[in-house]
Coordinates of C-alpha atoms (C1' of nucleotides) in Angstrom, one line a residue:
Chain J
X1 CA -3.7 -7.9 -1.6
X2 CA -1.7 -4.8 -1.0
X3 CA 2.0 -4.1 -0.6
X4 CA 3.4 -4.7 2.8
X5 CA 4.8 -2.1 5.1
X6 CA 8.4 -2.0 5.9
X7 CA 8.3 -3.9 9.1
X8 CA 5.8 -6.4 7.7
X9 CA 8.2 -7.0 4.9
X10 CA 11.2 -7.4 7.2
X11 CA 9.3 -10.0 9.2
X12 CA 8.3 -11.9 6.0
X13 CA 11.9 -11.9 4.9
X14 CA 12.9 -13.5 8.1
X15 CA 10.2 -16.1 7.9
X16 CA 11.1 -16.8 4.3
X17 CA 14.7 -17.1 5.1
X18 CA 14.4 -19.5 7.9
X19 CA 12.9 -22.9 7.0
X20 CA 11.7 -23.5 10.6
X21 CA 8.7 -21.9 12.1
X22 CA 9.7 -19.1 14.4
X23 CA 8.3 -17.7 17.6
X24 CA 7.6 -14.1 18.1
X25 CA 10.6 -13.8 20.4
X26 CA 13.0 -15.3 18.0
X27 CA 11.8 -12.9 15.3
X28 CA 12.2 -10.0 17.7
X29 CA 15.8 -11.0 18.3
X30 CA 16.5 -11.5 14.7
X31 CA 15.1 -8.1 13.9
X32 CA 17.3 -6.6 16.6
X33 CA 20.5 -8.2 15.2
X34 CA 19.8 -7.8 11.5
X35 CA 22.1 -4.9 10.6
X36 CA 21.5 -6.3 7.2
X37 CA 25.1 -7.4 6.8
X38 CA 25.5 -8.8 3.3
X39 CA 23.1 -7.0 1.0
X40 CA 23.3 -3.7 2.7
X41 CA 19.9 -2.9 1.3
X42 CA 18.4 0.0 3.0
X43 CA 15.7 -0.5 5.6
X44 CA 15.5 -1.0 9.3
X45 CA 18.8 -1.1 11.1
X46 CA 18.7 -3.5 13.9
X47 CA 15.4 -2.3 15.3
X48 CA 14.9 -3.1 19.0
X49 CA 11.2 -3.7 19.1
X50 CA 8.9 -4.7 21.8
X51 CA 7.7 -8.3 21.5
X52 CA 4.1 -7.1 21.3
X53 CA 5.0 -5.1 18.2
X54 CA 6.2 -8.2 16.5
X55 CA 3.1 -10.0 17.6
X56 CA 0.9 -7.3 16.2
X57 CA 2.7 -7.5 12.9
X58 CA 2.4 -11.2 12.8
X59 CA -1.3 -11.0 13.5
X60 CA -1.8 -8.6 10.7
X61 CA 0.2 -10.8 8.4
X62 CA -1.9 -13.7 9.5
X63 CA -5.1 -11.8 8.7
X64 CA -3.7 -11.1 5.3
X65 CA -3.1 -14.8 4.8
X66 CA 0.6 -14.6 4.5
X67 CA 1.5 -16.2 7.7
X68 CA 0.2 -19.2 9.5
X69 CA 0.6 -19.9 13.2
X70 CA 0.6 -23.1 15.2
X71 CA -1.7 -22.4 18.1
X72 CA -1.1 -25.7 19.8
X73 CA 2.4 -25.2 21.1
X74 CA 2.7 -22.6 23.8
X75 CA 5.1 -20.2 22.3
X76 CA 3.1 -20.1 19.1
X77 CA 5.2 -20.8 16.1
X78 CA 4.8 -18.8 13.0
X79 CA 5.7 -19.5 9.4
X80 CA 5.1 -18.2 5.9
X81 CA 2.2 -19.7 4.2
X82 CA 4.0 -19.8 0.8
X83 CA 7.6 -19.4 -0.2
X84 CA 8.9 -16.1 -1.2
X85 CA 9.2 -17.2 -4.8
X86 CA 5.5 -18.3 -4.9
X87 CA 4.3 -15.2 -3.3
X88 CA 6.3 -13.0 -5.6
X89 CA 5.2 -14.9 -8.7
X90 CA 1.6 -14.5 -7.5
X91 CA 2.1 -10.8 -7.1
X92 CA 3.5 -10.6 -10.6
X93 CA 0.4 -12.3 -11.9
X94 CA -1.7 -10.0 -10.0
X95 CA 0.0 -7.0 -11.6
X96 CA -0.1 -8.6 -15.0
X97 CA -3.8 -9.2 -14.6
X98 CA -4.5 -5.6 -13.6
X99 CA -4.0 -4.5 -17.2
X100 CA -6.4 -5.5 -20.0
X101 CA -3.8 -5.8 -22.6
X102 CA -1.8 -8.6 -21.1
X103 CA 0.1 -9.4 -24.3
X104 CA 1.3 -5.8 -24.6
X105 CA 2.4 -5.9 -21.0
X106 CA 4.3 -9.2 -21.5
X107 CA 6.0 -7.7 -24.6
X108 CA 7.2 -4.7 -22.6
X109 CA 8.2 -7.0 -19.7
X110 CA 10.3 -9.3 -21.9
X111 CA 11.7 -6.3 -23.6
X112 CA 13.5 -5.2 -20.5
X113 CA 14.6 -8.5 -19.1
X114 CA 18.3 -9.4 -18.7
X115 CA 19.9 -11.8 -21.0
X116 CA 20.2 -14.3 -18.3
X117 CA 16.6 -14.1 -17.4
X118 CA 15.6 -14.4 -21.0
X119 CA 17.7 -17.6 -21.2
X120 CA 16.0 -18.9 -18.1
X121 CA 12.6 -18.1 -19.5
X122 CA 13.4 -19.9 -22.7
X123 CA 14.4 -23.0 -20.8
X124 CA 11.3 -22.8 -18.6
X125 CA 9.0 -22.4 -21.6
X126 CA 10.7 -25.3 -23.4
X127 CA 9.5 -26.0 -26.9
X128 CA 6.0 -27.1 -27.9
Chain F
X1 CA 6.4 3.2 -6.1
X2 CA 3.3 2.0 -4.3
X3 CA 0.0 0.7 -5.5
X4 CA -2.5 3.3 -6.4
X5 CA -5.7 4.1 -4.6
X6 CA -9.0 3.3 -6.3
X7 CA -9.7 6.8 -7.5
X8 CA -6.1 7.3 -8.6
X9 CA -6.4 4.1 -10.5
X10 CA -9.6 5.1 -12.2
X11 CA -8.1 8.3 -13.3
X12 CA -5.1 6.6 -14.7
X13 CA -7.4 4.2 -16.5
X14 CA -9.1 7.1 -18.2
X15 CA -5.8 8.7 -19.1
X16 CA -4.5 5.5 -20.5
X17 CA -7.6 4.8 -22.5
X18 CA -7.8 8.2 -24.2
X19 CA -4.9 9.1 -26.4
X20 CA -5.5 12.8 -26.1
X21 CA -4.4 14.8 -23.0
X22 CA -7.4 15.6 -20.9
X23 CA -8.5 18.4 -18.7
X24 CA -9.6 18.0 -15.2
X25 CA -13.1 18.8 -16.1
X26 CA -13.1 16.2 -18.9
X27 CA -11.9 13.6 -16.5
X28 CA -14.5 14.7 -13.9
X29 CA -17.2 14.1 -16.5
X30 CA -15.9 10.8 -17.6
X31 CA -15.7 9.6 -14.0
X32 CA -19.3 10.7 -13.6
X33 CA -20.5 8.8 -16.6
X34 CA -18.4 5.7 -16.3
X35 CA -20.9 3.2 -15.0
X36 CA -18.3 0.8 -16.2
X37 CA -20.5 -0.6 -18.9
X38 CA -18.6 -3.4 -20.7
X39 CA -16.3 -5.1 -18.2
X40 CA -18.6 -4.6 -15.2
X41 CA -15.5 -4.8 -13.0
X42 CA -16.3 -3.6 -9.6
X43 CA -15.2 -0.2 -8.4
X44 CA -16.6 3.2 -8.6
X45 CA -20.0 3.6 -10.1
X46 CA -20.3 6.9 -11.8
X47 CA -19.0 9.0 -9.0
X48 CA -20.0 12.6 -9.1
X49 CA -16.9 14.3 -7.9
X50 CA -16.0 17.9 -7.3
X51 CA -13.4 19.1 -9.9
X52 CA -11.1 19.9 -7.1
X53 CA -11.1 16.3 -6.1
X54 CA -10.0 15.3 -9.5
X55 CA -7.4 18.0 -9.5
X56 CA -6.0 16.8 -6.2
X57 CA -5.7 13.3 -7.5
X58 CA -4.0 14.5 -10.6
X59 CA -1.5 16.5 -8.6
X60 CA -0.7 13.5 -6.5
X61 CA -0.3 11.4 -9.6
X62 CA 2.0 14.0 -11.0
X63 CA 4.0 14.0 -7.9
X64 CA 4.4 10.2 -8.3
X65 CA 5.6 10.7 -11.8
X66 CA 2.7 8.9 -13.4
X67 CA 1.1 12.0 -15.0
X68 CA 2.4 15.0 -16.8
X69 CA 0.6 18.2 -17.3
X70 CA 0.9 21.0 -19.9
X71 CA 1.1 24.1 -17.9
X72 CA 1.1 26.4 -20.9
X73 CA -2.5 26.1 -22.0
X74 CA -5.1 27.5 -19.6
X75 CA -7.2 24.6 -18.9
X76 CA -4.1 22.5 -18.1
X77 CA -4.0 19.3 -20.0
X78 CA -3.0 16.0 -18.4
X79 CA -1.7 12.8 -19.8
X80 CA -0.1 9.6 -18.6
X81 CA 3.7 9.7 -18.7
X82 CA 3.9 6.1 -19.9
X83 CA 1.5 3.7 -21.5
X84 CA -0.4 1.3 -19.3
X85 CA 1.6 -1.6 -20.7
X86 CA 4.9 0.1 -19.9
X87 CA 3.8 1.0 -16.5
X88 CA 2.5 -2.5 -15.7
X89 CA 5.6 -4.1 -17.1
X90 CA 7.7 -1.8 -14.9
X91 CA 5.7 -2.8 -11.9
X92 CA 6.2 -6.5 -12.7
X93 CA 10.0 -5.9 -12.9
X94 CA 9.8 -4.1 -9.6
X95 CA 8.0 -7.0 -8.0
X96 CA 10.4 -9.5 -9.6
X97 CA 13.3 -7.5 -8.3
X98 CA 12.0 -7.5 -4.8
X99 CA 13.0 -11.1 -4.4
X100 CA 16.6 -12.3 -4.2
X101 CA 15.9 -15.5 -6.1
X102 CA 14.7 -14.1 -9.4
X103 CA 15.1 -17.4 -11.2
X104 CA 12.9 -19.2 -8.7
X105 CA 10.3 -16.5 -9.1
X106 CA 10.3 -16.7 -12.8
X107 CA 9.9 -20.4 -12.6
X108 CA 6.8 -20.1 -10.5
X109 CA 5.6 -17.3 -12.7
X110 CA 5.9 -19.3 -15.8
X111 CA 4.4 -22.2 -14.1
X112 CA 1.0 -20.5 -13.7
X113 CA 0.8 -18.8 -17.0
X114 CA -1.9 -19.6 -19.5
X115 CA -1.2 -21.5 -22.6
X116 CA -1.8 -18.5 -24.7
X117 CA 0.5 -16.4 -22.6
X118 CA 3.2 -19.1 -22.8
X119 CA 2.9 -19.0 -26.6
X120 CA 3.2 -15.3 -26.6
X121 CA 6.2 -15.4 -24.5
X122 CA 7.9 -18.0 -26.7
X123 CA 7.3 -15.7 -29.7
X124 CA 8.6 -12.7 -27.8
X125 CA 11.7 -14.5 -26.7
X126 CA 12.3 -15.9 -30.1
X127 CA 15.3 -18.0 -30.8
X128 CA 18.9 -17.1 -30.1
Chain Q
dG1 C1' -1.5 -25.4 44.3
dA2 C1' 0.3 -20.8 44.4
dG3 C1' 3.2 -17.7 42.4
dC4 C1' 6.3 -16.2 39.0
dA5 C1' 7.8 -15.9 34.2
dA6 C1' 6.7 -16.2 29.5
dC7 C1' 3.7 -15.6 26.2
dT8 C1' -0.7 -13.7 23.9
dT9 C1' -4.6 -10.7 23.3
dC10 C1' -6.7 -6.2 23.6
dT11 C1' -6.6 -1.6 23.0
dA12 C1' -4.6 2.5 21.5
dC13 C1' -2.0 6.4 19.6
dG14 C1' 0.8 8.8 16.0
dT15 C1' 1.7 9.1 11.1
dC16 C1' 0.9 8.8 6.4
dA17 C1' -1.7 7.8 2.1
dC18 C1' -5.8 8.7 -0.1
dG19 C1' -10.8 10.2 -1.0
dT20 C1' -13.0 14.2 -0.8
dA21 C1' -13.8 19.1 -1.2
dG22 C1' -14.3 24.2 0.3
dA23 C1' -12.0 28.7 0.1
dA24 C1' -9.1 31.6 -2.0
dG25 C1' -6.2 33.0 -5.9
dT26 C1' -5.4 33.8 -11.0
dA27 C1' -6.1 34.2 -15.8
dT28 C1' -9.1 35.3 -19.8
dG29 C1' -12.7 36.6 -22.8
dA30 C1' -16.5 39.9 -23.2
Chain A
dT1 C1' -12.9 45.6 -15.4
dC2 C1' -15.7 42.0 -14.4
dA3 C1' -17.5 37.6 -14.5
dT4 C1' -16.3 33.0 -15.4
dA5 C1' -13.4 29.1 -15.5
dC6 C1' -9.7 26.9 -13.8
dT7 C1' -6.0 26.1 -10.3
dT8 C1' -3.8 26.1 -5.8
dC9 C1' -4.0 25.8 -0.8
dT10 C1' -5.6 23.9 3.0
dA11 C1' -8.1 20.5 5.5
dC12 C1' -10.8 16.7 7.4
dG13 C1' -12.2 11.6 7.7
dT14 C1' -10.7 6.9 7.2
dG15 C1' -7.8 3.1 7.1
dA16 C1' -3.2 0.9 7.1
dC17 C1' 0.8 0.4 9.6
dG18 C1' 4.6 1.1 13.2
dT19 C1' 4.7 1.0 17.8
dA20 C1' 3.7 -0.6 22.4
dG21 C1' 1.4 -0.7 27.3
dA22 C1' -2.0 -3.2 30.0
dA23 C1' -4.4 -7.0 31.0
dG24 C1' -5.2 -11.9 30.4
dT25 C1' -3.6 -16.8 30.0
dT26 C1' -0.6 -20.8 30.6
dG27 C1' 2.9 -23.6 32.4
dC28 C1' 6.8 -24.5 35.2
dT29 C1' 8.6 -24.6 39.8
dC30 C1' 8.9 -25.0 44.8

DNA sequence: GAGCAACTTCTACGTCACGTAGAAGTATGA
DNA sequence: TCATACTTCTACGTGACGTAGAAGTTGCTC
């Protein structure tokens, strides 16, 4: 699985954000509005895209297994297959698995984790 | 930073494996031999590449900051900027940082870690 | 039940990353 | 100084991705 393009990522973000399945048009509108207010993270600034563009992206995401569509309803409804957290965790495992010396990688990884994250990890790992 | 192509990855693997800085020709030869004996992992089977091909790849890797070259010596010598473990750990952090809900991601991540890895992590996190 | 409006599918083009390498330039030992 | 080895420059094919028009399908409405 490769890294998503910018638009693909933006669409996934929207799908992950909304709990409801969305239609292509809804997404198109959301993309148009999103001046990315709160987190000012760079990226697309309220792109005004053609619906077909959004559809194409959705199809590609579907082909990659990231998105699922309800074909029954007429305006097809799209939604992310897995949550953003799941997807991201999976990616992390993929990256981790790409190196033969996993332990070494984990050591480096833990080495540069914030205190809060370290605490979170300790809790998650529990004892045993 | 994006994911490397197949050849780029193969070259990085060689650079990470050897502790010495290598020349383009050395790498070319190694790539030609490498039938990937032990770990049979798919990929290139002893590709017989032109040296210029290797050089191009090395230049691109250099541009990406993954490889460093000694320009002093005549047959330039190349080596990885950081160890594979460092690089991989960095990538993991990058992935982790790509999601807003890091804690959730970590939870999922830990959830699907092997027992051994969990043990390693506990040790690494130590007490405190 | 015919037509319009909305939606989807098909096809396509430009760009960029990457695999691949030839041609030309440069240094270095004999 | 000349051949040899190495590097740089330039380039082409392919595939992913952003982008969207044209054509097809469906469903509501009069």
